[in-house]
Coordinates of C-alpha atoms and ligand atoms in Angstrom, one line a residue:
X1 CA -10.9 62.4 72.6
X2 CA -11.8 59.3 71.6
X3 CA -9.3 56.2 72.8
X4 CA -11.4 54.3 69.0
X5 CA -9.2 57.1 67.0
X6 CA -6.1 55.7 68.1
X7 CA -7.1 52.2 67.2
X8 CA -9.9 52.8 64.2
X9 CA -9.1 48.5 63.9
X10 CA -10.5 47.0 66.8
X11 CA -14.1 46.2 67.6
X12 CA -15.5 48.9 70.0
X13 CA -16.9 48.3 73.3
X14 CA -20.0 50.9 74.3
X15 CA -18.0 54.0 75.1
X16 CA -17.1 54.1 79.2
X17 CA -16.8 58.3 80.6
X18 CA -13.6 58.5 82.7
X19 CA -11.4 61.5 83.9
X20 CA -14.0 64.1 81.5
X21 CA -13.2 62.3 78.2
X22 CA -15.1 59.5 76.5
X23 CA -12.5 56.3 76.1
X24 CA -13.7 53.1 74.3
X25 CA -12.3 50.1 75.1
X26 CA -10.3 48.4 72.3
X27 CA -12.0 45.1 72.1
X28 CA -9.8 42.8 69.5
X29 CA -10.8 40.1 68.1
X30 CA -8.2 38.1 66.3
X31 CA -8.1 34.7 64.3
X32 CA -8.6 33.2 60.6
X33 CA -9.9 35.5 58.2
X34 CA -9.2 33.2 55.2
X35 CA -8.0 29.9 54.2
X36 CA -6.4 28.8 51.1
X37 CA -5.6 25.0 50.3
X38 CA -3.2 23.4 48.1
X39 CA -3.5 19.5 47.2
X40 CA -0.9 17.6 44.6
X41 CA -2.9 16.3 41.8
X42 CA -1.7 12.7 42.1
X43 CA -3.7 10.4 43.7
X44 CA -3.4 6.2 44.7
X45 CA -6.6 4.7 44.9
X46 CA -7.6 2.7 48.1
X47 CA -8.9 -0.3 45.5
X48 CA -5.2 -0.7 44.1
X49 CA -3.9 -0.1 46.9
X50 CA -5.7 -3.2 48.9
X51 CA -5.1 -5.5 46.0
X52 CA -1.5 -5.0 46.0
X53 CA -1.3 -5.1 49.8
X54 CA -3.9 -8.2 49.7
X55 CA -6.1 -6.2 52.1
X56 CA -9.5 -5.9 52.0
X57 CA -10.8 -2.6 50.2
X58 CA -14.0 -2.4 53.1
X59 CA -10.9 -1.8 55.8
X60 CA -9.6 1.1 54.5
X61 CA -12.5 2.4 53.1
X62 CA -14.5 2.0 56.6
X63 CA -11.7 0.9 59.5
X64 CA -9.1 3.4 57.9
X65 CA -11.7 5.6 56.2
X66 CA -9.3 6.4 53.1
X67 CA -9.9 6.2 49.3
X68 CA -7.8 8.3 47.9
X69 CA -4.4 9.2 49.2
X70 CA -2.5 12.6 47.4
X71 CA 0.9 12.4 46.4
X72 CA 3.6 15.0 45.8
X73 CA 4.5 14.6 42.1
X74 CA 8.7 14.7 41.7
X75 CA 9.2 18.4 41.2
X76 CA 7.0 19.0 44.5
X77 CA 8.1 19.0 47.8
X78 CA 6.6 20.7 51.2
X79 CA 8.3 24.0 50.5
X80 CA 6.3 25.0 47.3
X81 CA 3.0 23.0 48.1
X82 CA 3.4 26.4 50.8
X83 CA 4.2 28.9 48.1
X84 CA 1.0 27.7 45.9
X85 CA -1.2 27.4 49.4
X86 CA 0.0 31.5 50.3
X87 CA -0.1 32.7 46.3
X88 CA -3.9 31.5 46.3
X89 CA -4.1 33.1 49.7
X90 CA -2.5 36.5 49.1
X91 CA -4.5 37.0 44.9
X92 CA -7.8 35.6 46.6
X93 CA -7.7 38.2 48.9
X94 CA -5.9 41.0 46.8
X95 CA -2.7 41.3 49.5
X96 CA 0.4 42.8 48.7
X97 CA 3.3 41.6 51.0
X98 CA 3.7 45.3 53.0
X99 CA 0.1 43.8 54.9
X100 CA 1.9 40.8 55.6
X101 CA 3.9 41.4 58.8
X102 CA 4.6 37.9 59.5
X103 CA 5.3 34.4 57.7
X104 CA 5.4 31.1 59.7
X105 CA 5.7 28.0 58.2
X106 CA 5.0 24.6 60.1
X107 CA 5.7 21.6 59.2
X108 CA 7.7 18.4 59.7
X109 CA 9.0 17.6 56.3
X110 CA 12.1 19.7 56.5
X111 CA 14.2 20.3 53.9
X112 CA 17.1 21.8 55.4
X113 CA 18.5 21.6 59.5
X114 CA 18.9 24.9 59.3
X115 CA 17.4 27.1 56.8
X116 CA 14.0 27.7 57.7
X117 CA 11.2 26.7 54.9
X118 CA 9.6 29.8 55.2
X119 CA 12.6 31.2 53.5
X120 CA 12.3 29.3 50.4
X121 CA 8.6 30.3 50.3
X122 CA 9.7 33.7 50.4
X123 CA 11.6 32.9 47.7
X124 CA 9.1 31.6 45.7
X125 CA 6.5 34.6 46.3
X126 CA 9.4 37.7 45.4
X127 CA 9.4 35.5 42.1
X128 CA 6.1 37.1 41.5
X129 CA 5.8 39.8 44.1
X130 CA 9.5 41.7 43.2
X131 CA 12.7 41.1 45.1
X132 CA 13.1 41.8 48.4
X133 CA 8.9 42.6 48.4
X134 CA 8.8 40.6 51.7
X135 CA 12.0 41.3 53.7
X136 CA 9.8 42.8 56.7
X137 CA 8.0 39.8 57.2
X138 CA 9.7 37.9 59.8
X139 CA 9.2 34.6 60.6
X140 CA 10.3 30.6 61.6
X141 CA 9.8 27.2 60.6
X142 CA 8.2 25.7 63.5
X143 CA 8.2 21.7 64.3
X144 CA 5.9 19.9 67.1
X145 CA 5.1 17.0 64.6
X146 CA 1.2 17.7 63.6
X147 CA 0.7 20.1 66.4
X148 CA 3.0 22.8 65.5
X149 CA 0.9 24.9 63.0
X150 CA -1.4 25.5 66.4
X151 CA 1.7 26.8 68.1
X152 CA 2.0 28.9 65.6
X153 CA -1.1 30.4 65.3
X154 CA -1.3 31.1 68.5
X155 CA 1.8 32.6 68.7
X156 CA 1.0 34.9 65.6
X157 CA -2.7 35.3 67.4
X158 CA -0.8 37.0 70.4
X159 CA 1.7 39.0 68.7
X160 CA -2.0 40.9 67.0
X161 CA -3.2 41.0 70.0
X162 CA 0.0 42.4 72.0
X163 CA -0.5 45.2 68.8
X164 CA 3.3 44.2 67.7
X165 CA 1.8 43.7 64.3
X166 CA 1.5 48.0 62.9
X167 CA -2.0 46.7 61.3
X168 CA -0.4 43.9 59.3
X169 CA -1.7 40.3 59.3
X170 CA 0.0 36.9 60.2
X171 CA 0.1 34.1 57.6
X172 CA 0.6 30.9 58.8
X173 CA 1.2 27.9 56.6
X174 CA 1.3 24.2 57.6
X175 CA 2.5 22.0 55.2
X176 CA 3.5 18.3 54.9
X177 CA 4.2 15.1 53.0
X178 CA 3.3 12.0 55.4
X179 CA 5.4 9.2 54.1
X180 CA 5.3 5.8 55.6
X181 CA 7.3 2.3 54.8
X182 CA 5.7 0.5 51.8
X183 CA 4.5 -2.4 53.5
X184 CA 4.0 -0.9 56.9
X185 CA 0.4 0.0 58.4
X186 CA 0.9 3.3 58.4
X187 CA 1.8 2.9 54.4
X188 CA -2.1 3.3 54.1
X189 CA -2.2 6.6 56.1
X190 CA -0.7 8.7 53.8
X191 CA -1.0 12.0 52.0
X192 CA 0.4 15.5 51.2
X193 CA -0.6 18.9 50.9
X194 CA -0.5 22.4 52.5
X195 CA -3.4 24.9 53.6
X196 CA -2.2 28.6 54.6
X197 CA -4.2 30.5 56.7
X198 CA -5.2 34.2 56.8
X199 CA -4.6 35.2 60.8
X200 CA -5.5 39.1 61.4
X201 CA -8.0 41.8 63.6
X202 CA -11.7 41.3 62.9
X203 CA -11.6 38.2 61.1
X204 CA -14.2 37.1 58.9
X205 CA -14.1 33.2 59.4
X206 CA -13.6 32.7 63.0
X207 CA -12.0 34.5 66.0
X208 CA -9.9 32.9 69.2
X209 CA -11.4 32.7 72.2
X210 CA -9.5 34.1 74.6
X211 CA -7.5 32.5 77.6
X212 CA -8.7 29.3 77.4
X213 CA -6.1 27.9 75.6
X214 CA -4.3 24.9 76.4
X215 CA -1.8 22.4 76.3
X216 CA 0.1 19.7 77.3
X217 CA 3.2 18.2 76.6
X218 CA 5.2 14.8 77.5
X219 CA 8.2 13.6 76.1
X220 CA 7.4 10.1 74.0
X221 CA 8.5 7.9 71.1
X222 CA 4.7 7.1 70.0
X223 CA 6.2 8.7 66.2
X224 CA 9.5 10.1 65.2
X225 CA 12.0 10.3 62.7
X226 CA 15.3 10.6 63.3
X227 CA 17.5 13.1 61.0
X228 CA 18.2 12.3 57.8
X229 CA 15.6 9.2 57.6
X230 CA 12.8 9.9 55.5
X231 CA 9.7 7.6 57.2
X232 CA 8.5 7.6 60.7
X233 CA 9.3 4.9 63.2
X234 CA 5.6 4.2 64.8
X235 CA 4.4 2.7 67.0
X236 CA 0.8 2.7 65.7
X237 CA -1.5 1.3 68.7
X238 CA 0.6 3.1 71.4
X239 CA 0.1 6.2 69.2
X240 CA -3.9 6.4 69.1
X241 CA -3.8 5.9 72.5
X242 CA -1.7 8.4 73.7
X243 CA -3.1 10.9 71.0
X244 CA -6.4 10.6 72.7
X245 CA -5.4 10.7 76.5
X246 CA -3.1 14.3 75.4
X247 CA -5.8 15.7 74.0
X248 CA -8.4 14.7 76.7
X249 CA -5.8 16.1 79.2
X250 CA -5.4 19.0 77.4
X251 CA -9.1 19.7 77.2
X252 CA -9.7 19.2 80.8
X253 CA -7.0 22.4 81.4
X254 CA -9.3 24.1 78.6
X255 CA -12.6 23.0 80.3
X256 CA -11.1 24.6 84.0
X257 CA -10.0 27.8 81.9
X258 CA -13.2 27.8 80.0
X259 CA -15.5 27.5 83.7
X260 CA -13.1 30.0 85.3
X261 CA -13.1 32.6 82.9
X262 CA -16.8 32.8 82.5
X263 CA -16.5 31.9 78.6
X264 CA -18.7 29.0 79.2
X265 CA -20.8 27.9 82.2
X266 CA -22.5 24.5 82.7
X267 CA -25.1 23.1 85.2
X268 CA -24.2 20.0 87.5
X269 CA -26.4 17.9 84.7
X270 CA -24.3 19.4 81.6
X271 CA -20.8 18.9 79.9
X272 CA -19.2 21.3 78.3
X273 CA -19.4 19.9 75.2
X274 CA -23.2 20.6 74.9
X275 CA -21.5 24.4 74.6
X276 CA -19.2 23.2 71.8
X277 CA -21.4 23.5 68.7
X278 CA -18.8 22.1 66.0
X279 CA -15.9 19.5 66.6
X280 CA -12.3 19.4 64.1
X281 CA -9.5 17.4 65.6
X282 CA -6.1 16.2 64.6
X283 CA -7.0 13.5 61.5
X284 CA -4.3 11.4 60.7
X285 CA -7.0 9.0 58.9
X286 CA -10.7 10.0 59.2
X287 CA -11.7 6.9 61.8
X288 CA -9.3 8.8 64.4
X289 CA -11.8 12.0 64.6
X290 CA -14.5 9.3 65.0
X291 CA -12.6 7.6 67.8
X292 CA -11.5 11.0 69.5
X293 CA -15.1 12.4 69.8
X294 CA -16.1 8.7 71.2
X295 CA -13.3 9.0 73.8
X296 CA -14.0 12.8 74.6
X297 CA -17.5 12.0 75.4
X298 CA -17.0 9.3 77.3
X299 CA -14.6 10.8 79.4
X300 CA -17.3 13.9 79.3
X301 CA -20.9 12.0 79.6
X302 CA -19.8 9.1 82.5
X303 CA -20.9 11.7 85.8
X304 CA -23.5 13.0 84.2
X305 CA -27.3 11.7 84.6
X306 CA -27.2 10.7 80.7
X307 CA -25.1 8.1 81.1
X308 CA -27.7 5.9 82.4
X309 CA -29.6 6.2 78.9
X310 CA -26.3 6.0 77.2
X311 CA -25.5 2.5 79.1
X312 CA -29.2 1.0 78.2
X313 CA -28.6 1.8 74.4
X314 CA -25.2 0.5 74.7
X315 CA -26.2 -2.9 77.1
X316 CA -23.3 -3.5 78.9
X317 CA -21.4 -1.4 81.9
X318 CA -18.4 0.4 80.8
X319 CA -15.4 -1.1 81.2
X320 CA -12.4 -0.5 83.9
X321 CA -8.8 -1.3 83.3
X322 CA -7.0 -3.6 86.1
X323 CA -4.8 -0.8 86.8
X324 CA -6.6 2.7 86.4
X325 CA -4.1 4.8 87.1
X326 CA -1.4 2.5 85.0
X327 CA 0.7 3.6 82.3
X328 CA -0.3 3.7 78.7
X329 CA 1.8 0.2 78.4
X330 CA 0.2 -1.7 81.0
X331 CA -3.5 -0.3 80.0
X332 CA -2.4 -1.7 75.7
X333 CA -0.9 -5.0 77.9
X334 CA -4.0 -5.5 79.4
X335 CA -5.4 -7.5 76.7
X336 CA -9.1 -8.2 78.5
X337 CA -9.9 -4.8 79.3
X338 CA -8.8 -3.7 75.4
X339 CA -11.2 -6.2 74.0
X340 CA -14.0 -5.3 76.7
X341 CA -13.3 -1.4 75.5
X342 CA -13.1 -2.1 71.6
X343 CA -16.5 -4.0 72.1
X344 CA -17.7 -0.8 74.2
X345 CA -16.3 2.0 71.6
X346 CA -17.9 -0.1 69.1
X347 CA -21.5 -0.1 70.4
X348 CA -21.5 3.3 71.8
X349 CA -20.3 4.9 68.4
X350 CA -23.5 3.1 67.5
X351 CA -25.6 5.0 69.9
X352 CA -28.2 7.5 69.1
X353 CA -26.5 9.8 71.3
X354 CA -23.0 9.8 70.0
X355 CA -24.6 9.9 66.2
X356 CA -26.5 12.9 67.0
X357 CA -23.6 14.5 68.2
X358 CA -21.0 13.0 65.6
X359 CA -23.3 14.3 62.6
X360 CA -24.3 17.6 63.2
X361 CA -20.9 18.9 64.9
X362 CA -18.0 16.3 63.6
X363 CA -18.7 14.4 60.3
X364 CA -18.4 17.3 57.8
X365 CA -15.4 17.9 59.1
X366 CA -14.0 14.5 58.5
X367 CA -15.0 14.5 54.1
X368 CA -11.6 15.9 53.2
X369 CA -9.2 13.3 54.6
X370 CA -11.5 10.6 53.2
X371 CA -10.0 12.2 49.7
X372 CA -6.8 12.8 50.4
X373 CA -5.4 11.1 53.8
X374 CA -2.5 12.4 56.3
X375 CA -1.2 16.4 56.2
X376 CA 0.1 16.0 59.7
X377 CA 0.3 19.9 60.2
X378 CA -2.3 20.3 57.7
X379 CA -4.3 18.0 58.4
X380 CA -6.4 19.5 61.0
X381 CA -6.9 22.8 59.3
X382 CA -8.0 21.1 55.8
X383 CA -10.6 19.5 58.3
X384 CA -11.8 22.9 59.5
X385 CA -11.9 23.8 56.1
X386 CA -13.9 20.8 54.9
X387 CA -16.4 21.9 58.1
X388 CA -16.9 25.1 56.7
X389 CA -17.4 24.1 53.6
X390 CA -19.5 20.9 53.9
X391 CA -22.1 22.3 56.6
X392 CA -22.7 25.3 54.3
X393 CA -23.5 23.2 52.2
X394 CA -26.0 21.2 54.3
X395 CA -27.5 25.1 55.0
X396 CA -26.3 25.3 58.4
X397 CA -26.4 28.6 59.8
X398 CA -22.5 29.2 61.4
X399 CA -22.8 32.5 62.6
X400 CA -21.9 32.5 66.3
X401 CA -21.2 28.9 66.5
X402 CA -18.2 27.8 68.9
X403 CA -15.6 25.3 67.6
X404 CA -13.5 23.2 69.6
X405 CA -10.1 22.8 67.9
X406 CA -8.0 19.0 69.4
X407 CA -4.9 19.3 68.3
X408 CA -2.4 16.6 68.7
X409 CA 1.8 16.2 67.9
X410 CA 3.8 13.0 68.1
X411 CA 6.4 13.3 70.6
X412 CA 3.9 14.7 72.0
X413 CA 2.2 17.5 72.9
X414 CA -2.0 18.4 72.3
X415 CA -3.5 22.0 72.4
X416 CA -6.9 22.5 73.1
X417 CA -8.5 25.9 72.0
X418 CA -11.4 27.6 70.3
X419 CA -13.1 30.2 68.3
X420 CA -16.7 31.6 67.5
X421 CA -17.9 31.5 63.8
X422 CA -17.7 35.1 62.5
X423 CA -21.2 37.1 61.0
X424 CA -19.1 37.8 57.4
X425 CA -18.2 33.5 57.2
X426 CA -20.5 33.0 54.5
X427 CA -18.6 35.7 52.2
X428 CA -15.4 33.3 52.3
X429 CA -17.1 30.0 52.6
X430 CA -19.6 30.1 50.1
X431 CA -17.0 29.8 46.9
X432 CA -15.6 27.2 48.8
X433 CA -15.6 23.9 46.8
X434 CA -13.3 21.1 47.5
X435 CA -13.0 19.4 44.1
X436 CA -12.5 22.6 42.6
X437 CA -9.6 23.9 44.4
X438 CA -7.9 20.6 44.4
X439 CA -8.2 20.5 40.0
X440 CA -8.3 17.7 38.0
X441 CA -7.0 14.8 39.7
X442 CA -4.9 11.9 38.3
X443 CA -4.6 8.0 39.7
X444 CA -1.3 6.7 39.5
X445 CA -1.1 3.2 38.6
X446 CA 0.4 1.3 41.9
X447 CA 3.9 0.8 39.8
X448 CA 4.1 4.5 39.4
X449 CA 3.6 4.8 43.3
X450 CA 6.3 2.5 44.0
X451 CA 8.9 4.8 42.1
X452 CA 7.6 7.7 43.4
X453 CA 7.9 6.3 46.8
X454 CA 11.4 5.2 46.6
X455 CA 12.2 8.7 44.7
X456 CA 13.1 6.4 41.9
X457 CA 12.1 9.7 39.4
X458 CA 14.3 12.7 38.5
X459 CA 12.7 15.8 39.5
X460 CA 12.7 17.1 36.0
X461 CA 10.3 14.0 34.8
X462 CA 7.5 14.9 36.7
X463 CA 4.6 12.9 36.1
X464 CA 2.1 16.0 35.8
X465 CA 2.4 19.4 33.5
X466 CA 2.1 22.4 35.8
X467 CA 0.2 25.4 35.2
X468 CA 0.5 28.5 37.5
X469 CA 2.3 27.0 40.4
X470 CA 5.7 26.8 42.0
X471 CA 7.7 23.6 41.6
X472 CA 10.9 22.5 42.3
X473 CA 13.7 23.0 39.4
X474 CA 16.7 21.8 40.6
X475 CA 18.7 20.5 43.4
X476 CA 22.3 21.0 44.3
X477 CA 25.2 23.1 42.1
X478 CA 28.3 22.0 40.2
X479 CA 30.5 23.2 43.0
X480 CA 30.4 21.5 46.7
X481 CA 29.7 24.8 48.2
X482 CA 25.6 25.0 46.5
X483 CA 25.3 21.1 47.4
X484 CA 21.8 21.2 48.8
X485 CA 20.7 24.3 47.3
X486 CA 17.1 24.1 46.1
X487 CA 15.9 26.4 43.0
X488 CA 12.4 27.1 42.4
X489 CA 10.3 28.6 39.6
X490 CA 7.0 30.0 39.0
X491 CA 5.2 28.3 35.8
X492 CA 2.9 30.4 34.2
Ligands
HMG501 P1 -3.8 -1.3 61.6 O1 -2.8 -2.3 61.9 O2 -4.4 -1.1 60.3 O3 -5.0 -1.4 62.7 O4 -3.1 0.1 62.1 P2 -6.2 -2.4 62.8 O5 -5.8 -3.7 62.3 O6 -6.7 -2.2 64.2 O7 -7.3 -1.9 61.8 C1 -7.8 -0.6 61.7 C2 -9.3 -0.6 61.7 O8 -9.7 -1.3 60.5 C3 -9.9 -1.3 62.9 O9 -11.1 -0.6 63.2 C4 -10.3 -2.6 62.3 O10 -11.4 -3.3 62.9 C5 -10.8 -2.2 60.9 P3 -11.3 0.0 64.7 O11 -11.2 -1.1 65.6 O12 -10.2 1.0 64.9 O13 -12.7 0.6 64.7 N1 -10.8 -3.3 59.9 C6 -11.8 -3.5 59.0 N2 -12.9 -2.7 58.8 C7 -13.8 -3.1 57.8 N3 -13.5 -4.2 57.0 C8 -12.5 -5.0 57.2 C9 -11.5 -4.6 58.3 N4 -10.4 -5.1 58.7 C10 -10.0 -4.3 59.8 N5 -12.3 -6.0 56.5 C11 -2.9 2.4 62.5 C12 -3.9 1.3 62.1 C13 -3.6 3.7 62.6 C14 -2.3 2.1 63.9 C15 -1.7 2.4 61.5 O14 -2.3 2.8 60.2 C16 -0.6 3.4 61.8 O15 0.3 3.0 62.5 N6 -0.7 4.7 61.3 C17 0.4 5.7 61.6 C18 0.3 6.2 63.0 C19 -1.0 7.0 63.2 O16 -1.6 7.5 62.3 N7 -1.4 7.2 64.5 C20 -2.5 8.0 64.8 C21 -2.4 8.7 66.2 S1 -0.8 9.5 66.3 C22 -1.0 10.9 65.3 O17 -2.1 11.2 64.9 C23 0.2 11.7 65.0 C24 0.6 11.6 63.5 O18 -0.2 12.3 62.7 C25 2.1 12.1 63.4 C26 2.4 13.5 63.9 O19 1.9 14.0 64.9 O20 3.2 14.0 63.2 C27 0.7 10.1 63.1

């Protein structure tokens, strides 16, 4: 008898003889077989946007790195940006619901504080699928700020791997529209959209490494919004700081699980990031995945014999806070050592050694955001997809590659994992094409923004004409018992 028969699924290990029968050992591999995107079609230009803000065009085109922000249009809100992502997702790949076992939705645009978005994209899909079509696939709305959709493909990761799943797949959508104060700095790290993800056995994209995973979590106001207030209150500096010391932390727990359970192993000369062929980080504005490689390598390269050619390139020592071990307010207080640092980030992001790395195993990650800004949950994932899809492109070979995922959450709490590049990746990522996917994009003028930003628009005047997508129909009932209840169609 042969153990493979009972699960034809998995990948097979060579077949091991015990007790007078052959048994194979189930070897799973699990993680992101496909990816599907969906972008709104309105856009505010980085140009406009710095004339009406009287700042200069060159600092958010190269401090920021924006120049084009998307916008949800007025019949468009997080919910059914997710139902378009997962349609795409479920006709590209010819899925009915019954392979579906499970549909998570993260995000921190909520609609509801207690009906879970994943519902209303339910909703949306039994519009096209047939009523009641998905009423096996169980599921949550999950909220971490940005970090969440990680959780939750993790979570859907080990519920394939515990075999809860009867051969069905996991999808997992993140979705989000970042909306800032007009006038505020984050006002110009905007953006909206949604990408849902494929997670099953054998996957042809990438699969999860295994129990290396990790995390770590702190209770802080770095970014939060209170209920029933539509914009963050931020605290912008404090926030890139922290973001990059949570997800350093959290990689250091990685790099010890990583080292411990063989998955990697390094000489006394070597980081572990030599073993990390390809980079894609949390990207609330593309200069933040600059600034997180720059801060991971530091913090990686400093021990190690390179650093002595690092510091000649660079021409001047490192510097050391007055406090070391101080707290994230008295390292931003201490005003010398922030200069002295800015000057050093600056000059070694100019370094032959960080460019090497940044280009071949960060910057195609990094095109995306450029064109459409801030997905908080998203964002991250429509980096991995701009990865994919620009170092094809550039003919890199994938196959076997590891990535290193950074994910960071306001609030806050950063997860560290990663995956190896599949043999059948070129199959999904070759019709991969950005501009494409997203359609025909239109600028709003910066008058239009302004009422779409102050929801100065009824729903039923949207700005665009829809074509094959969900949208939003209406809002509330006559009687006080619908109040809040959202309707949805599909536009053919
Ligand atoms: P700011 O006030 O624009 O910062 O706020 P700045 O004045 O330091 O300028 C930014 C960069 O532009 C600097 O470059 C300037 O030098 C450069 P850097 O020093 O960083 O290399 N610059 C120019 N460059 C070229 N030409 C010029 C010029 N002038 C200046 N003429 C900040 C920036 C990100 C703080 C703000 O936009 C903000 O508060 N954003 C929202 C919060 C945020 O995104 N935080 C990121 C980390 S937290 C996170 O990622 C979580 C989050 O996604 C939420 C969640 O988890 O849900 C936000």
């Amino acid at each position: 008898m042969m153990l493979s028969e009972h699960c034809p699924l998995f990948n097979l290990n060579p077949e091991i003889p015990l007790n007078g029968y052959t048994y194979s050992l189930c070897k799973m591999q699990v993680g992101i077989d496909d990816l599907a995107i969906y972008v709104p079609k309105l856009y505010v230009d980085y140009k406009d946007f710095a004339e009406a803000r009287g700042i200069a065009p060159q600092k958010l085109e190269h401090g920021i790195g924006i120049k084009k922000m998307a916008l949800a249009d007025t019949n468009q809100d997080p919910a059914c940006m997710a139902a378009n992502a997962c349609l795409k997702l479920m006709q590209r790949n010819h899925l009915h619901p019954k392979d579906i076992g499970r549909m998570y939705v993260a995000t921190e645009s909520a609609l509801d504080e207690s009906k879970a978005m994943n519902s209303f994209v339910i909703g949306m899909l039994e519009q096209v699928y047939g009523e009641g079509s998905f009423e096996h696939a169980g599921g949550i709305e999950c909220k971490f700020a940005c970090v969440s959709g990680s959780y939750a493909l993790y979570d859907n990761t080990n519920w394939i791997r515990a075999e809860e799943n009867n051969g069905k797949a996991a999808i997992v959508i993140v979705s989000d529209i970042a909306k800032y104060d007009i006038g505020s700095s984050g006002e110009y790290t905007q953006g909206a959209g949604a990408v849902a993800i494929l997670v099953k056995e054998n996957p042809r994209i990438l699969a999860f490494d295994k129990k290396v995973t990790s995390t770590i979590i702190k209770n802080e106001y770095d970014f939060y919004r209170p209920c029933g207030k539509e914009t963050p209150l931020v605290n912008g500096n404090y926030s890139n700081l922290l973001y990059l010391i949570q997800v350093r932390k959290a990689f250091d727990s990685y790099k010890e699980k990583a080292i411990r359970t063989g998955l990697i192993s390094i000489k006394d000369d070597e980081s572990i990031t030599d073993y990390i062929d390809l980079f894609s980080v949390h990207l609330p504005y593309r200069k933040m995945g600059e600034k997180a490689l720059a801060y991971l390598l530091r913090h990686e390269w400093r021990h190690l014999p390179r650093w002595s050619y690092v510091i000649k390139e660079v021409a001047m020592e490192e510097p050391l806070p007055k406090d070391p071990r101080g707290t994230i307010e008295s390292i931003l207080a201490d005003t010398e050592f922030m200069k002295a640092d800015e000057k050093f980030r600056r000059a070694f992001v100019q370094t032959s050694f960080y460019n090497e790395i940044f280009e071949k195993k960060m910057a195609s990650s990094l095109q995306a955001s450029t064109i459409i800004g801030n997905l908080y949950t998203a964002s991250m994932y429509m980096g991995f997809r701009s990865l994919l899809e620009f170092e094809y492109k550039k003919g890199t070979d994938l196959e076997a590659k590891r990535v290193g995922f950074g994910s960071y959450g306001s609030g806050s709490s950063a997860m560290v994992f990663s995956g190896v590049i599949q043999p059948q990746y070129k199959e999904i990522v070759k019709r991969m094409n950005l501009e494409v996917e997203i359609g025909p994009r239109k600028k709003v003028s910066m008058e239009e923004y302004g009422k779409l930003h102050e929801n100065g628009i009824s729903f039923n005047d949207s700005i665009l004409q829809t074509n094959k997508e969900f949208i939003l129909a209406k809002i509330g009932g006559t009687t006080a018992d619908k109040a809040g209840l959202r309707e949805y169609i599909y536009i053919n």
